[in-house]
Amino acid sequence: MTQSTSATGGGRTPGKMSRRGGKSSGPEPYDFRRPTKLSREHVRTLQIAYETFARQYSTLLTTSLRAVSQISLISIEQLTYDEYISSLSSPTIVAMFAIEPLAGTAILEFSLSTAMVCIDHMLGGPGGPQPQRPLSDIETPLLHGLIDRTLGELRYAFEGIVALRPEMMTIEYNPQFAQAGATSDAVIVSSFEMRVGSEECVATICLPFGAIFPKLQGERGEGVLTEAQRAAREAAYRNVVAGLEGAPIEVSVRFQPVRMHPADLIGLRPGDVVPLAHSTSAPLAVATADITFAYAVPGAQGNRMACLVVPSPQPGRNPTHAPAGQLGQNNRAEETSR
């Protein structure tokens, strides 16, 4: 599989195979305007999906047309929309379709000769050489129906990446009239060798890069889970949560810290008094692992010292100490050792 940001060369002869030119072993140009590129993991994910699509599409054409058909993936490339459109010959079939729930418009493209051969087979014909003309009012619905079933196979192939709902929009014969994006927009172009009977061409699928790339990012390192794997992961998550909820942790109630010189610390003796900067009207901090998660005021519960959790201090408000008798009646009292 290859990925590239360069143009693909001249147009193709309609209905004939024309593989994209091989890459040289020298350095490739880097476009600083488009720093985001497909990684090997992204290409591999798309390759699996498109190979599944190719197999399903081959079966669909063979059974629908009653003619031996073969679709095989050639390459996956990152281009601009202008580079992609410039590489297509005219006339050709440019079927634009929506890719809900993703934004943007995608394209399924293949030669007009191949489309005419498909229609000829659907009407019971032998295929063979076909005229180069737009489809008639009778032929257009037949091709629409075939493309709709093709998009169903694309939906199935992409289930592991995103739950697409592709919907056919319109067909153009001149690629320059296909307004599926801005000229500088990045797109992902997949090329397929398409054979229907004796007719062959290069078919392409163009997806908007900005719409599909976040889905590829989300799948990095995750993979596609089976039902058993998903159930095992959920059970492990519940066990971890249950274990953490019952685990004892060290909790402290603190005054605001003060700064002291090392000489003062070394000179401390029993009975010395260290003045604190903590206001008598300010609550104490309740912390664990040096993270403050609540505030409290000091008091007593029976013969033990305790603290009552209070709302976080707000500017302009000075919470007072809670009476000792109230702590024994409040369920939020947190006991500490004397």
Short mmCIF file of C-alpha atoms in Angstrom, two decimals:
data_model
loop_
_atom_site.label_atom_id
_atom_site.label_comp_id
_atom_site.label_asym_id
_atom_site.label_seq_id
_atom_site.Cartn_x
_atom_site.Cartn_y
_atom_site.Cartn_z
CA MET A 1 0.00 0.00 0.00
CA THR A 2 1.18 3.51 -0.69
CA GLN A 3 0.36 6.97 0.50
CA SER A 4 1.28 10.16 -1.25
CA THR A 5 0.55 13.84 -1.40
CA SER A 6 1.62 14.29 -5.01
CA ALA A 7 -0.61 14.44 -8.06
CA THR A 8 -1.24 11.20 -9.90
CA GLY A 9 -0.31 12.24 -13.40
CA GLY A 10 -2.35 12.44 -16.59
CA GLY A 11 -5.91 11.33 -17.19
CA ARG A 12 -6.90 7.75 -17.97
CA THR A 13 -8.24 6.25 -21.13
CA PRO A 14 -11.92 5.54 -20.44
CA GLY A 15 -12.59 1.87 -19.78
CA LYS A 16 -8.91 0.84 -19.79
CA MET A 17 -6.65 -0.02 -16.92
CA SER A 18 -4.05 2.62 -16.10
CA ARG A 19 -2.18 2.05 -12.88
CA ARG A 20 -0.69 5.08 -11.19
CA GLY A 21 2.97 5.59 -11.91
CA GLY A 22 5.49 3.96 -9.61
CA LYS A 23 7.32 6.10 -7.06
CA SER A 24 11.01 6.78 -7.30
CA SER A 25 13.35 5.90 -4.46
CA GLY A 26 14.40 9.53 -4.03
CA PRO A 27 13.07 12.08 -1.53
CA GLU A 28 9.42 13.10 -1.72
CA PRO A 29 8.26 16.72 -1.45
CA TYR A 30 6.78 17.79 1.90
CA ASP A 31 3.96 20.32 1.95
CA PHE A 32 4.19 22.43 5.11
CA ARG A 33 0.66 23.70 4.47
CA ARG A 34 -0.63 20.17 5.07
CA PRO A 35 1.42 18.75 7.98
CA THR A 36 -1.18 16.13 8.96
CA LYS A 37 -0.64 12.89 7.09
CA LEU A 38 -1.87 9.34 7.26
CA SER A 39 0.32 7.09 9.38
CA ARG A 40 1.02 3.43 8.71
CA GLU A 41 -1.62 2.49 11.29
CA HIS A 42 -4.23 4.65 9.56
CA VAL A 43 -3.41 3.20 6.14
CA ARG A 44 -3.58 -0.32 7.53
CA THR A 45 -7.00 0.33 9.08
CA LEU A 46 -8.31 1.70 5.79
CA GLN A 47 -6.70 -1.15 3.87
CA ILE A 48 -8.62 -3.74 5.90
CA ALA A 49 -11.88 -1.88 5.35
CA TYR A 50 -11.34 -1.41 1.61
CA GLU A 51 -10.25 -5.00 1.05
CA THR A 52 -13.49 -6.10 2.71
CA PHE A 53 -15.38 -3.69 0.46
CA ALA A 54 -13.59 -5.03 -2.64
CA ARG A 55 -14.58 -8.61 -1.83
CA GLN A 56 -18.19 -7.66 -1.15
CA TYR A 57 -18.36 -5.47 -4.26
CA SER A 58 -16.98 -8.30 -6.43
CA THR A 59 -19.69 -10.64 -5.15
CA LEU A 60 -22.38 -7.99 -5.65
CA LEU A 61 -21.42 -7.33 -9.28
CA THR A 62 -21.04 -11.01 -10.14
CA THR A 63 -24.46 -11.96 -8.75
CA SER A 64 -26.28 -8.85 -10.00
CA LEU A 65 -24.83 -8.75 -13.52
CA ARG A 66 -24.39 -12.52 -14.02
CA ALA A 67 -20.92 -11.76 -15.33
CA VAL A 68 -17.57 -12.59 -13.76
CA SER A 69 -16.42 -9.45 -11.95
CA GLN A 70 -13.35 -8.70 -9.88
CA ILE A 71 -12.48 -5.72 -7.68
CA SER A 72 -9.05 -5.43 -6.04
CA LEU A 73 -7.44 -2.64 -4.06
CA ILE A 74 -4.48 -0.89 -5.70
CA SER A 75 -3.51 2.01 -3.44
CA ILE A 76 -4.57 4.45 -0.72
CA GLU A 77 -3.29 8.00 -1.13
CA GLN A 78 -3.67 11.38 0.53
CA LEU A 79 -4.19 14.14 -2.06
CA THR A 80 -5.88 17.49 -2.40
CA TYR A 81 -9.32 17.59 -3.97
CA ASP A 82 -7.90 19.50 -6.96
CA GLU A 83 -5.19 16.86 -7.51
CA TYR A 84 -7.80 14.12 -7.41
CA ILE A 85 -10.21 15.81 -9.83
CA SER A 86 -7.37 16.67 -12.23
CA SER A 87 -6.36 13.00 -12.41
CA LEU A 88 -9.80 11.88 -13.68
CA SER A 89 -10.73 11.58 -17.33
CA SER A 90 -13.90 13.03 -18.85
CA PRO A 91 -16.51 11.77 -19.39
CA THR A 92 -16.65 9.40 -16.42
CA ILE A 93 -19.15 8.40 -13.73
CA VAL A 94 -18.74 10.61 -10.65
CA ALA A 95 -21.32 9.45 -8.11
CA MET A 96 -21.45 11.82 -5.15
CA PHE A 97 -22.91 10.58 -1.87
CA ALA A 98 -23.38 11.79 1.70
CA ILE A 99 -21.54 9.99 4.51
CA GLU A 100 -23.76 10.65 7.53
CA PRO A 101 -23.05 11.06 10.41
CA LEU A 102 -19.77 12.51 9.09
CA ALA A 103 -19.62 15.88 7.41
CA GLY A 104 -18.77 16.38 3.77
CA THR A 105 -19.40 14.60 0.48
CA ALA A 106 -17.66 11.48 -0.83
CA ILE A 107 -17.24 10.26 -4.41
CA LEU A 108 -17.42 6.86 -6.08
CA GLU A 109 -15.90 7.13 -9.57
CA PHE A 110 -15.47 4.63 -12.41
CA SER A 111 -15.39 4.80 -16.19
CA LEU A 112 -18.49 5.46 -18.28
CA SER A 113 -17.71 2.40 -20.43
CA THR A 114 -17.83 0.15 -17.35
CA ALA A 115 -21.15 1.70 -16.30
CA MET A 116 -22.59 1.02 -19.77
CA VAL A 117 -21.36 -2.59 -19.62
CA CYS A 118 -22.99 -3.05 -16.21
CA ILE A 119 -26.30 -1.73 -17.52
CA ASP A 120 -26.03 -3.90 -20.63
CA HIS A 121 -25.58 -7.00 -18.45
CA MET A 122 -28.51 -5.99 -16.21
CA LEU A 123 -30.71 -5.79 -19.32
CA GLY A 124 -29.56 -9.24 -20.49
CA GLY A 125 -26.94 -8.09 -22.98
CA PRO A 126 -23.50 -9.62 -23.59
CA GLY A 127 -21.47 -6.52 -22.68
CA GLY A 128 -18.73 -5.69 -25.15
CA PRO A 129 -17.87 -2.27 -26.65
CA GLN A 130 -20.21 0.50 -25.56
CA PRO A 131 -21.01 4.01 -26.89
CA GLN A 132 -19.53 7.01 -25.09
CA ARG A 133 -22.65 9.02 -24.22
CA PRO A 134 -24.57 10.13 -21.13
CA LEU A 135 -27.01 7.66 -19.65
CA SER A 136 -30.60 7.68 -20.88
CA ASP A 137 -33.66 8.16 -18.68
CA ILE A 138 -34.08 4.38 -18.53
CA GLU A 139 -30.43 3.61 -17.80
CA THR A 140 -29.97 6.20 -15.04
CA PRO A 141 -32.33 4.54 -12.49
CA LEU A 142 -30.65 1.18 -13.14
CA LEU A 143 -27.23 2.62 -12.35
CA HIS A 144 -28.64 4.45 -9.30
CA GLY A 145 -29.93 1.15 -7.94
CA LEU A 146 -26.58 -0.58 -8.48
CA ILE A 147 -24.68 2.25 -6.77
CA ASP A 148 -27.12 2.22 -3.82
CA ARG A 149 -26.33 -1.46 -3.26
CA THR A 150 -22.62 -0.68 -3.63
CA LEU A 151 -22.87 1.95 -0.89
CA GLY A 152 -24.49 -0.68 1.31
CA GLU A 153 -21.34 -2.78 0.95
CA LEU A 154 -19.23 0.28 1.79
CA ARG A 155 -21.29 0.81 4.96
CA TYR A 156 -20.66 -2.82 5.96
CA ALA A 157 -16.91 -2.54 5.32
CA PHE A 158 -16.54 0.59 7.48
CA GLU A 159 -18.48 -0.72 10.49
CA GLY A 160 -15.22 -1.25 12.38
CA ILE A 161 -14.23 2.41 11.89
CA VAL A 162 -17.47 4.39 11.91
CA ALA A 163 -21.17 3.60 11.48
CA LEU A 164 -21.62 5.27 8.09
CA ARG A 165 -25.01 5.85 6.49
CA PRO A 166 -23.98 6.57 2.87
CA GLU A 167 -26.76 8.02 0.72
CA MET A 168 -26.63 8.59 -3.02
CA MET A 169 -26.92 12.25 -4.08
CA THR A 170 -26.22 12.85 -7.77
CA ILE A 171 -24.17 11.67 -10.76
CA GLU A 172 -21.92 13.90 -12.85
CA TYR A 173 -20.11 13.01 -16.09
CA ASN A 174 -17.54 15.81 -15.99
CA PRO A 175 -15.33 15.74 -12.85
CA GLN A 176 -14.93 19.52 -13.01
CA PHE A 177 -18.66 19.87 -12.28
CA ALA A 178 -18.44 17.72 -9.12
CA GLN A 179 -18.46 20.21 -6.25
CA ALA A 180 -17.61 17.87 -3.36
CA GLY A 181 -15.04 20.13 -1.68
CA ALA A 182 -12.67 23.06 -1.99
CA THR A 183 -9.65 22.68 -4.28
CA SER A 184 -7.20 22.73 -1.35
CA ASP A 185 -9.15 20.31 0.87
CA ALA A 186 -7.29 17.12 1.76
CA VAL A 187 -8.94 13.88 0.66
CA ILE A 188 -8.19 10.16 0.96
CA VAL A 189 -8.31 8.49 -2.46
CA SER A 190 -8.50 4.71 -2.77
CA SER A 191 -7.93 3.16 -6.19
CA PHE A 192 -9.32 -0.21 -7.28
CA GLU A 193 -8.79 -2.41 -10.30
CA MET A 194 -12.34 -3.01 -11.57
CA ARG A 195 -13.14 -5.77 -14.06
CA VAL A 196 -16.64 -6.54 -15.33
CA GLY A 197 -16.50 -9.32 -17.89
CA SER A 198 -13.93 -8.19 -20.45
CA GLU A 199 -14.20 -4.51 -19.47
CA GLU A 200 -11.67 -3.08 -17.04
CA CYS A 201 -10.88 0.30 -15.52
CA VAL A 202 -9.55 2.00 -12.40
CA ALA A 203 -12.31 2.89 -9.95
CA THR A 204 -11.74 5.33 -7.10
CA ILE A 205 -13.38 6.28 -3.81
CA CYS A 206 -12.67 9.76 -2.46
CA LEU A 207 -13.38 10.51 1.21
CA PRO A 208 -12.93 13.93 2.90
CA PHE A 209 -9.80 13.74 5.05
CA GLY A 210 -11.11 16.03 7.79
CA ALA A 211 -14.19 13.87 8.34
CA ILE A 212 -12.61 10.40 8.45
CA PHE A 213 -9.25 11.24 10.11
CA PRO A 214 -10.65 11.75 13.67
CA LYS A 215 -12.32 8.33 13.42
CA LEU A 216 -9.00 6.77 12.46
CA GLN A 217 -7.34 8.52 15.40
CA GLY A 218 -9.98 7.17 17.78
CA GLU A 219 -9.32 3.63 16.65
CA ARG A 220 -5.55 3.82 17.15
CA GLY A 221 -4.52 1.12 19.57
CA GLU A 222 -8.12 0.10 20.25
CA GLY A 223 -8.87 -2.36 17.47
CA VAL A 224 -12.26 -3.91 16.89
CA LEU A 225 -13.53 -5.80 19.94
CA THR A 226 -15.73 -8.86 19.85
CA GLU A 227 -18.75 -9.14 22.15
CA ALA A 228 -16.83 -11.45 24.50
CA GLN A 229 -13.87 -9.03 24.67
CA ARG A 230 -16.16 -6.08 25.30
CA ALA A 231 -17.96 -7.96 28.10
CA ALA A 232 -14.64 -8.94 29.68
CA ARG A 233 -13.41 -5.33 29.55
CA GLU A 234 -16.61 -4.05 31.19
CA ALA A 235 -16.40 -6.71 33.92
CA ALA A 236 -12.77 -5.77 34.62
CA TYR A 237 -13.74 -2.10 34.82
CA ARG A 238 -16.50 -2.86 37.35
CA ASN A 239 -14.11 -4.95 39.47
CA VAL A 240 -11.52 -2.16 39.51
CA VAL A 241 -14.11 0.44 40.53
CA ALA A 242 -15.49 -1.83 43.28
CA GLY A 243 -11.98 -2.47 44.59
CA LEU A 244 -11.06 1.23 44.61
CA GLU A 245 -14.25 2.18 46.44
CA GLY A 246 -13.32 -0.09 49.36
CA ALA A 247 -9.60 0.72 49.50
CA PRO A 248 -8.47 2.72 52.59
CA ILE A 249 -6.60 5.96 51.88
CA GLU A 250 -4.79 8.48 54.07
CA VAL A 251 -6.79 11.70 54.57
CA SER A 252 -5.47 14.78 56.40
CA VAL A 253 -7.03 18.05 57.57
CA ARG A 254 -4.54 20.89 57.18
CA PHE A 255 -3.97 24.48 58.09
CA GLN A 256 -2.46 26.77 55.50
CA PRO A 257 1.32 26.15 55.26
CA VAL A 258 3.91 28.62 56.57
CA ARG A 259 7.46 29.28 55.44
CA MET A 260 10.38 28.96 57.87
CA HIS A 261 14.14 29.29 57.55
CA PRO A 262 16.20 26.12 58.01
CA ALA A 263 17.91 27.73 61.01
CA ASP A 264 14.52 28.20 62.70
CA LEU A 265 13.57 24.57 62.04
CA ILE A 266 16.85 23.27 63.45
CA GLY A 267 16.46 25.44 66.55
CA LEU A 268 12.94 24.21 67.45
CA ARG A 269 12.60 22.81 70.97
CA PRO A 270 9.65 21.34 72.91
CA GLY A 271 7.44 24.19 74.09
CA ASP A 272 8.34 26.58 71.26
CA VAL A 273 5.38 28.27 69.53
CA VAL A 274 5.18 28.48 65.72
CA PRO A 275 2.72 31.18 64.56
CA LEU A 276 0.36 30.12 61.76
CA ALA A 277 -0.92 32.37 58.95
CA HIS A 278 -4.29 30.56 58.89
CA SER A 279 -7.23 32.86 59.63
CA THR A 280 -9.52 31.75 62.46
CA SER A 281 -12.52 32.29 60.12
CA ALA A 282 -11.10 30.25 57.21
CA PRO A 283 -11.91 26.54 56.83
CA LEU A 284 -9.25 23.85 56.90
CA ALA A 285 -8.25 21.92 53.78
CA VAL A 286 -9.16 18.22 53.55
CA ALA A 287 -6.53 16.55 51.36
CA THR A 288 -5.22 13.19 50.22
CA ALA A 289 -2.04 12.62 48.22
CA ASP A 290 -1.44 16.40 48.45
CA ILE A 291 -4.72 17.03 46.57
CA THR A 292 -7.33 19.19 48.31
CA PHE A 293 -10.80 17.79 47.60
CA ALA A 294 -12.92 19.40 50.35
CA TYR A 295 -12.95 21.99 53.14
CA ALA A 296 -13.96 21.60 56.79
CA VAL A 297 -14.24 23.41 60.13
CA PRO A 298 -12.83 21.88 63.35
CA GLY A 299 -14.89 20.64 66.25
CA ALA A 300 -15.46 17.57 68.39
CA GLN A 301 -17.66 14.49 68.36
CA GLY A 302 -17.96 13.04 71.82
CA ASN A 303 -14.49 12.74 73.24
CA ARG A 304 -12.80 12.80 69.84
CA MET A 305 -11.66 15.67 67.69
CA ALA A 306 -13.51 15.88 64.36
CA CYS A 307 -14.22 18.18 61.45
CA LEU A 308 -17.41 19.11 59.62
CA VAL A 309 -17.20 19.25 55.81
CA VAL A 310 -18.47 22.61 54.54
CA PRO A 311 -18.92 24.19 51.09
CA SER A 312 -15.82 25.55 49.37
CA PRO A 313 -15.04 29.08 50.57
CA GLN A 314 -16.40 31.86 48.36
CA PRO A 315 -14.88 35.33 48.05
CA GLY A 316 -16.41 37.66 50.64
CA ARG A 317 -17.75 34.83 52.82
CA ASN A 318 -16.14 33.79 56.11
CA PRO A 319 -17.49 30.46 57.41
CA THR A 320 -17.38 30.15 61.17
CA HIS A 321 -16.43 27.19 63.31
CA ALA A 322 -19.26 24.75 63.89
CA PRO A 323 -20.35 24.21 67.51
CA ALA A 324 -19.03 20.98 68.91
CA GLY A 325 -22.51 19.65 69.69
CA GLN A 326 -23.63 19.89 66.06
CA LEU A 327 -20.97 17.51 64.79
CA GLY A 328 -22.58 14.54 66.49
CA GLN A 329 -25.83 15.19 64.60
CA ASN A 330 -24.34 15.61 61.13
CA ASN A 331 -23.73 12.57 58.91
CA ARG A 332 -20.93 14.37 57.07
CA ALA A 333 -18.68 14.55 60.12
CA GLU A 334 -15.24 13.08 59.50
CA GLU A 335 -13.44 11.72 62.55
CA THR A 336 -9.71 12.00 63.04
CA SER A 337 -7.51 10.61 65.78
CA ARG A 338 -6.66 12.99 68.58
#
